[in-house]
């Protein structure tokens, strides 16, 4: 029985947009909404920050997303440090590999280099957990979140090839506006040519400090330009995020009432409610 509700990619043209923080905190926020959810995070960023934050320890012999893409084979699934007390849910990981950026050479040898990940999704999963997950990825997980590299390359396009929707995080900064335009154009082109049913979940303002006039001005410009494509949820800057990450803790274990945690919880509820409405 299929339980997969949505596959969401987080796409950005540059680093420092809150892309990885969005993926890991959204995963934790979804778990706050329902402890029995199973969330899969796929780390497609060769920096591997989200794998590190989720407690991944690279060891010889452990398969990663690199081997899966290179061999067009099953996705290796591991448990993380975000677990469910019920033992029925939790956040799971397909980890990065330091050589991930070089996999584009392997992708280029494929007939369709932008959709190799779609073939991996079609294979029985490589379950390295204690939960005896179903073989079919659509039966094993409720939500799949992909952390893309900070570039529009074949790895990012592969992420979009399996995604139902895309989140584009952006800071209210002058340089971020140029990158936003490129990301939006790439999303639209990919949607038209390869994935017509893919949706834009929305442009997500991250690390906002709305007390400054520059932030207010630039966020207004972006909102005026993109209108209803901008999510009405805004993620505010909070030092608790950095503190939690430094200690390797889930933000909802460390500071669940902080501003950022509550902002992402609002986003998680919006995602869940949108799915429920769509099923009616």
mmCIF file of C-alpha atoms in Angstrom:
data_model
loop_
_atom_site.group_PDB
_atom_site.id
_atom_site.type_symbol
_atom_site.label_atom_id
_atom_site.label_comp_id
_atom_site.label_asym_id
_atom_site.label_seq_id
_atom_site.Cartn_x
_atom_site.Cartn_y
_atom_site.Cartn_z
ATOM 1 C CA UNK A 1 0.000 0.000 0.000
ATOM 2 C CA UNK A 2 1.479 3.312 -1.076
ATOM 3 C CA UNK A 3 2.061 5.799 1.746
ATOM 4 C CA UNK A 4 4.272 8.325 -0.051
ATOM 5 C CA UNK A 5 2.568 11.717 0.002
ATOM 6 C CA UNK A 6 5.132 14.048 -1.537
ATOM 7 C CA UNK A 7 8.702 14.276 -2.817
ATOM 8 C CA UNK A 8 10.156 17.775 -2.322
ATOM 9 C CA UNK A 9 13.449 19.156 -3.646
ATOM 10 C CA UNK A 10 15.099 22.228 -2.167
ATOM 11 C CA UNK A 11 16.884 24.085 -4.959
ATOM 12 C CA UNK A 12 19.219 27.083 -4.822
ATOM 13 C CA UNK A 13 21.832 28.644 -7.104
ATOM 14 C CA UNK A 14 24.285 29.452 -4.297
ATOM 15 C CA UNK A 15 25.248 28.356 -0.824
ATOM 16 C CA UNK A 16 24.239 30.204 2.318
ATOM 17 C CA UNK A 17 20.536 30.429 1.459
ATOM 18 C CA UNK A 18 19.390 28.170 4.282
ATOM 19 C CA UNK A 19 18.879 25.256 1.873
ATOM 20 C CA UNK A 20 20.288 22.506 4.108
ATOM 21 C CA UNK A 21 18.769 24.012 7.264
ATOM 22 C CA UNK A 22 15.419 24.023 5.494
ATOM 23 C CA UNK A 23 15.615 20.317 4.644
ATOM 24 C CA UNK A 24 16.756 19.077 8.054
ATOM 25 C CA UNK A 25 14.464 21.358 10.063
ATOM 26 C CA UNK A 26 11.471 20.645 7.856
ATOM 27 C CA UNK A 27 12.097 16.917 8.384
ATOM 28 C CA UNK A 28 12.073 17.471 12.142
ATOM 29 C CA UNK A 29 8.978 19.669 11.897
ATOM 30 C CA UNK A 30 7.060 17.010 9.961
ATOM 31 C CA UNK A 31 7.950 14.555 12.719
ATOM 32 C CA UNK A 32 6.541 16.984 15.274
ATOM 33 C CA UNK A 33 3.236 16.891 13.411
ATOM 34 C CA UNK A 34 3.086 13.089 13.457
ATOM 35 C CA UNK A 35 5.612 10.911 15.295
ATOM 36 C CA UNK A 36 4.752 7.911 13.123
ATOM 37 C CA UNK A 37 5.792 9.560 9.860
ATOM 38 C CA UNK A 38 8.786 8.160 8.047
ATOM 39 C CA UNK A 39 10.791 10.922 6.369
ATOM 40 C CA UNK A 40 13.595 10.155 3.923
ATOM 41 C CA UNK A 41 16.309 12.763 3.384
ATOM 42 C CA UNK A 42 18.509 12.360 0.309
ATOM 43 C CA UNK A 43 21.803 14.257 0.481
ATOM 44 C CA UNK A 44 22.803 15.292 -3.040
ATOM 45 C CA UNK A 45 25.189 18.043 -1.912
ATOM 46 C CA UNK A 46 28.861 16.990 -2.094
ATOM 47 C CA UNK A 47 29.581 19.103 1.003
ATOM 48 C CA UNK A 48 27.559 16.547 2.959
ATOM 49 C CA UNK A 49 26.418 18.964 5.649
ATOM 50 C CA UNK A 50 23.018 17.381 6.120
ATOM 51 C CA UNK A 51 24.544 13.887 6.382
ATOM 52 C CA UNK A 52 26.869 15.154 9.107
ATOM 53 C CA UNK A 53 24.037 16.873 10.973
ATOM 54 C CA UNK A 54 22.013 13.650 10.876
ATOM 55 C CA UNK A 55 24.872 11.702 12.447
ATOM 56 C CA UNK A 56 26.261 9.976 9.353
ATOM 57 C CA UNK A 57 29.657 8.344 9.765
ATOM 58 C CA UNK A 58 31.299 7.459 6.467
ATOM 59 C CA UNK A 59 32.841 3.993 6.587
ATOM 60 C CA UNK A 60 34.390 1.773 3.948
ATOM 61 C CA UNK A 61 31.851 -0.532 2.395
ATOM 62 C CA UNK A 62 28.825 1.609 3.176
ATOM 63 C CA UNK A 63 26.932 2.517 0.025
ATOM 64 C CA UNK A 64 25.850 6.116 -0.562
ATOM 65 C CA UNK A 65 23.942 8.164 -3.136
ATOM 66 C CA UNK A 66 27.175 8.223 -5.173
ATOM 67 C CA UNK A 67 27.146 4.464 -5.800
ATOM 68 C CA UNK A 68 23.397 4.481 -6.420
ATOM 69 C CA UNK A 69 23.677 7.112 -9.155
ATOM 70 C CA UNK A 70 26.872 5.691 -10.618
ATOM 71 C CA UNK A 71 25.439 2.177 -10.914
ATOM 72 C CA UNK A 72 21.801 3.221 -11.508
ATOM 73 C CA UNK A 73 20.940 0.963 -8.605
ATOM 74 C CA UNK A 74 19.009 0.852 -5.328
ATOM 75 C CA UNK A 75 19.062 3.682 -2.789
ATOM 76 C CA UNK A 76 20.880 2.785 0.475
ATOM 77 C CA UNK A 77 18.741 3.753 3.494
ATOM 78 C CA UNK A 78 20.140 4.388 6.985
ATOM 79 C CA UNK A 79 18.661 5.511 10.298
ATOM 80 C CA UNK A 80 19.601 8.931 11.716
ATOM 81 C CA UNK A 81 19.709 10.705 15.055
ATOM 82 C CA UNK A 82 16.089 11.865 14.629
ATOM 83 C CA UNK A 83 14.062 8.900 15.797
ATOM 84 C CA UNK A 84 10.478 8.261 16.831
ATOM 85 C CA UNK A 85 9.715 7.135 20.387
ATOM 86 C CA UNK A 86 7.063 4.801 18.982
ATOM 87 C CA UNK A 87 9.664 3.046 16.840
ATOM 88 C CA UNK A 88 7.324 3.319 13.872
ATOM 89 C CA UNK A 89 8.633 6.531 12.359
ATOM 90 C CA UNK A 90 11.732 8.690 12.163
ATOM 91 C CA UNK A 91 14.024 10.496 9.768
ATOM 92 C CA UNK A 92 16.062 8.277 7.452
ATOM 93 C CA UNK A 93 19.001 9.127 5.210
ATOM 94 C CA UNK A 94 20.513 8.367 1.827
ATOM 95 C CA UNK A 95 23.964 9.826 2.592
ATOM 96 C CA UNK A 96 26.379 11.828 0.488
ATOM 97 C CA UNK A 97 29.857 10.790 -0.593
ATOM 98 C CA UNK A 98 32.864 13.144 -1.006
ATOM 99 C CA UNK A 99 33.122 12.027 -4.648
ATOM 100 C CA UNK A 100 29.510 12.925 -5.377
ATOM 101 C CA UNK A 101 30.387 15.942 -7.510
ATOM 102 C CA UNK A 102 32.319 13.648 -9.894
ATOM 103 C CA UNK A 103 29.279 11.469 -10.545
ATOM 104 C CA UNK A 104 28.206 13.896 -13.262
ATOM 105 C CA UNK A 105 30.748 12.228 -15.529
ATOM 106 C CA UNK A 106 28.887 8.954 -15.021
ATOM 107 C CA UNK A 107 25.540 10.658 -15.574
ATOM 108 C CA UNK A 108 26.742 12.125 -18.857
ATOM 109 C CA UNK A 109 27.263 8.592 -20.187
ATOM 110 C CA UNK A 110 23.568 7.820 -19.753
ATOM 111 C CA UNK A 111 21.065 8.190 -22.544
ATOM 112 C CA UNK A 112 19.032 10.471 -20.263
ATOM 113 C CA UNK A 113 21.479 11.993 -17.756
ATOM 114 C CA UNK A 114 18.834 14.127 -16.022
ATOM 115 C CA UNK A 115 16.604 11.221 -14.959
ATOM 116 C CA UNK A 116 19.001 8.565 -13.623
ATOM 117 C CA UNK A 117 17.691 9.051 -10.074
ATOM 118 C CA UNK A 118 14.230 8.119 -11.325
ATOM 119 C CA UNK A 119 15.626 4.674 -12.179
ATOM 120 C CA UNK A 120 17.054 4.360 -8.657
ATOM 121 C CA UNK A 121 13.624 5.156 -7.225
ATOM 122 C CA UNK A 122 12.210 2.258 -9.206
ATOM 123 C CA UNK A 123 14.547 -0.298 -7.588
ATOM 124 C CA UNK A 124 13.895 -2.137 -4.312
ATOM 125 C CA UNK A 125 15.514 -0.078 -1.546
ATOM 126 C CA UNK A 126 18.761 -1.182 0.121
ATOM 127 C CA UNK A 127 17.493 -1.262 3.728
ATOM 128 C CA UNK A 128 20.261 -0.809 6.319
ATOM 129 C CA UNK A 129 17.879 -0.023 9.197
ATOM 130 C CA UNK A 130 16.363 -1.956 12.082
ATOM 131 C CA UNK A 131 12.790 -1.304 10.917
ATOM 132 C CA UNK A 132 12.405 -3.875 8.113
ATOM 133 C CA UNK A 133 11.153 -1.287 5.653
ATOM 134 C CA UNK A 134 9.084 -2.269 2.604
ATOM 135 C CA UNK A 135 11.114 -2.739 -0.585
ATOM 136 C CA UNK A 136 9.097 -0.166 -2.525
ATOM 137 C CA UNK A 137 10.138 3.409 -1.725
ATOM 138 C CA UNK A 138 6.546 4.610 -2.088
ATOM 139 C CA UNK A 139 5.463 2.178 0.630
ATOM 140 C CA UNK A 140 8.436 2.835 2.919
ATOM 141 C CA UNK A 141 8.167 6.613 3.350
ATOM 142 C CA UNK A 142 5.611 9.380 3.800
ATOM 143 C CA UNK A 143 7.773 12.286 2.621
ATOM 144 C CA UNK A 144 11.055 12.421 0.729
ATOM 145 C CA UNK A 145 13.160 15.592 1.002
ATOM 146 C CA UNK A 146 16.122 16.164 -1.314
ATOM 147 C CA UNK A 147 18.968 18.528 -0.445
ATOM 148 C CA UNK A 148 20.383 19.608 -3.816
ATOM 149 C CA UNK A 149 23.833 21.030 -4.547
ATOM 150 C CA UNK A 150 24.065 24.851 -4.687
ATOM 151 C CA UNK A 151 24.091 24.788 -8.496
ATOM 152 C CA UNK A 152 21.856 23.989 -11.436
ATOM 153 C CA UNK A 153 23.619 20.880 -12.695
ATOM 154 C CA UNK A 154 22.593 17.353 -13.685
ATOM 155 C CA UNK A 155 22.424 16.273 -10.034
ATOM 156 C CA UNK A 156 19.882 19.009 -9.298
ATOM 157 C CA UNK A 157 17.918 18.108 -12.430
ATOM 158 C CA UNK A 158 17.893 14.460 -11.305
ATOM 159 C CA UNK A 159 16.374 15.589 -8.013
ATOM 160 C CA UNK A 160 13.663 17.478 -9.864
ATOM 161 C CA UNK A 161 12.987 14.439 -12.053
ATOM 162 C CA UNK A 162 11.619 12.554 -9.024
ATOM 163 C CA UNK A 163 10.014 15.523 -7.273
ATOM 164 C CA UNK A 164 6.376 16.427 -6.930
ATOM 165 C CA UNK A 165 7.321 19.953 -5.897
ATOM 166 C CA UNK A 166 10.244 22.327 -5.401
ATOM 167 C CA UNK A 167 11.077 24.820 -2.668
ATOM 168 C CA UNK A 168 13.445 27.658 -3.584
ATOM 169 C CA UNK A 169 14.919 29.251 -0.440
ATOM 170 C CA UNK A 170 16.115 32.829 -0.731
ATOM 171 C CA UNK A 171 17.561 35.484 1.538
ATOM 172 C CA UNK A 172 16.384 39.055 1.213
ATOM 173 C CA UNK A 173 19.750 40.181 -0.172
ATOM 174 C CA UNK A 174 20.706 41.916 -3.399
ATOM 175 C CA UNK A 175 22.902 39.102 -4.783
ATOM 176 C CA UNK A 176 20.321 36.446 -3.909
ATOM 177 C CA UNK A 177 17.790 38.056 -6.240
ATOM 178 C CA UNK A 178 19.852 37.258 -9.348
ATOM 179 C CA UNK A 179 20.233 33.627 -8.314
ATOM 180 C CA UNK A 180 16.501 33.413 -7.653
ATOM 181 C CA UNK A 181 15.703 34.446 -11.206
ATOM 182 C CA UNK A 182 18.025 31.791 -12.641
ATOM 183 C CA UNK A 183 16.571 29.093 -10.389
ATOM 184 C CA UNK A 184 13.012 30.050 -11.324
ATOM 185 C CA UNK A 185 13.835 29.968 -15.047
ATOM 186 C CA UNK A 186 15.489 26.559 -14.705
ATOM 187 C CA UNK A 187 12.515 25.194 -12.777
ATOM 188 C CA UNK A 188 10.090 26.408 -15.431
ATOM 189 C CA UNK A 189 12.177 25.030 -18.305
ATOM 190 C CA UNK A 190 12.565 21.623 -16.622
ATOM 191 C CA UNK A 191 8.851 21.515 -15.863
ATOM 192 C CA UNK A 192 7.885 22.281 -19.445
ATOM 193 C CA UNK A 193 10.346 19.876 -21.061
ATOM 194 C CA UNK A 194 10.601 16.921 -18.677
ATOM 195 C CA UNK A 195 8.187 17.058 -15.707
ATOM 196 C CA UNK A 196 4.960 18.896 -16.539
ATOM 197 C CA UNK A 197 3.229 17.730 -13.337
ATOM 198 C CA UNK A 198 5.935 19.150 -11.041
ATOM 199 C CA UNK A 199 4.764 22.089 -8.924
ATOM 200 C CA UNK A 200 6.499 25.026 -7.332
ATOM 201 C CA UNK A 201 5.862 24.669 -3.618
ATOM 202 C CA UNK A 202 7.078 28.223 -3.364
ATOM 203 C CA UNK A 203 9.865 30.720 -2.831
ATOM 204 C CA UNK A 204 10.788 30.563 0.855
ATOM 205 C CA UNK A 205 12.309 33.533 2.649
ATOM 206 C CA UNK A 206 14.985 32.262 5.059
ATOM 207 C CA UNK A 207 17.138 33.816 7.794
ATOM 208 C CA UNK A 208 15.006 36.951 7.813
ATOM 209 C CA UNK A 209 15.746 39.874 10.085
ATOM 210 C CA UNK A 210 12.755 42.085 9.430
ATOM 211 C CA UNK A 211 13.995 44.818 11.717
ATOM 212 C CA UNK A 212 16.328 46.155 9.008
ATOM 213 C CA UNK A 213 15.079 48.485 6.296
ATOM 214 C CA UNK A 214 17.167 46.701 3.633
ATOM 215 C CA UNK A 215 15.488 43.379 4.396
ATOM 216 C CA UNK A 216 12.046 44.937 4.314
ATOM 217 C CA UNK A 217 12.776 46.650 1.008
ATOM 218 C CA UNK A 218 14.262 43.620 -0.749
ATOM 219 C CA UNK A 219 11.633 41.192 0.514
ATOM 220 C CA UNK A 220 8.964 43.557 -0.830
ATOM 221 C CA UNK A 221 10.665 43.692 -4.242
ATOM 222 C CA UNK A 222 10.807 39.878 -4.437
ATOM 223 C CA UNK A 223 7.211 39.540 -3.263
ATOM 224 C CA UNK A 224 6.016 42.169 -5.745
ATOM 225 C CA UNK A 225 7.868 40.420 -8.594
ATOM 226 C CA UNK A 226 6.798 36.847 -7.823
ATOM 227 C CA UNK A 227 3.506 37.480 -6.009
ATOM 228 C CA UNK A 228 1.667 34.224 -5.165
ATOM 229 C CA UNK A 229 4.779 32.156 -5.950
ATOM 230 C CA UNK A 230 6.192 33.373 -2.606
ATOM 231 C CA UNK A 231 5.220 31.254 0.382
ATOM 232 C CA UNK A 232 3.361 33.116 3.097
ATOM 233 C CA UNK A 233 5.528 31.303 5.665
ATOM 234 C CA UNK A 234 8.717 33.201 6.485
ATOM 235 C CA UNK A 235 11.724 31.739 8.272
ATOM 236 C CA UNK A 236 13.293 34.163 10.733
ATOM 237 C CA UNK A 237 16.901 34.225 11.857
ATOM 238 C CA UNK A 238 17.604 32.628 15.241
ATOM 239 C CA UNK A 239 20.899 31.754 16.969
ATOM 240 C CA UNK A 240 19.348 28.582 18.399
ATOM 241 C CA UNK A 241 19.653 26.953 14.962
ATOM 242 C CA UNK A 242 23.445 27.349 14.915
ATOM 243 C CA UNK A 243 23.700 26.173 18.521
ATOM 244 C CA UNK A 244 21.630 23.040 17.847
ATOM 245 C CA UNK A 245 23.650 22.172 14.745
ATOM 246 C CA UNK A 246 26.951 22.675 16.602
ATOM 247 C CA UNK A 247 25.825 20.122 19.200
ATOM 248 C CA UNK A 248 24.398 17.711 16.638
ATOM 249 C CA UNK A 249 20.880 18.063 18.030
ATOM 250 C CA UNK A 250 17.503 18.243 16.352
ATOM 251 C CA UNK A 251 16.211 21.799 16.768
ATOM 252 C CA UNK A 252 12.962 20.396 18.189
ATOM 253 C CA UNK A 253 14.885 18.633 20.940
ATOM 254 C CA UNK A 254 17.068 21.665 21.656
ATOM 255 C CA UNK A 255 14.810 24.714 21.323
ATOM 256 C CA UNK A 256 11.340 23.723 20.072
ATOM 257 C CA UNK A 257 9.770 27.061 20.962
ATOM 258 C CA UNK A 258 12.342 29.267 19.218
ATOM 259 C CA UNK A 259 11.208 31.431 16.317
ATOM 260 C CA UNK A 260 12.831 29.346 13.572
ATOM 261 C CA UNK A 261 11.438 26.073 14.931
ATOM 262 C CA UNK A 262 7.939 27.544 15.006
ATOM 263 C CA UNK A 263 8.329 28.952 11.475
ATOM 264 C CA UNK A 264 9.293 25.553 10.042
ATOM 265 C CA UNK A 265 6.504 23.898 12.017
ATOM 266 C CA UNK A 266 4.099 26.266 10.275
ATOM 267 C CA UNK A 267 5.594 25.221 6.909
ATOM 268 C CA UNK A 268 5.265 21.522 7.788
ATOM 269 C CA UNK A 269 1.602 21.977 8.723
ATOM 270 C CA UNK A 270 1.015 23.824 5.463
ATOM 271 C CA UNK A 271 2.519 20.921 3.488
ATOM 272 C CA UNK A 272 0.461 18.307 5.359
ATOM 273 C CA UNK A 273 -2.769 20.298 5.079
ATOM 274 C CA UNK A 274 -2.246 20.873 1.345
ATOM 275 C CA UNK A 275 -1.942 17.115 0.864
ATOM 276 C CA UNK A 276 -5.099 16.448 2.892
ATOM 277 C CA UNK A 277 -7.055 18.997 0.872
ATOM 278 C CA UNK A 278 -5.789 17.469 -2.364
ATOM 279 C CA UNK A 279 -7.013 14.010 -1.307
ATOM 280 C CA UNK A 280 -10.567 15.204 -0.605
#
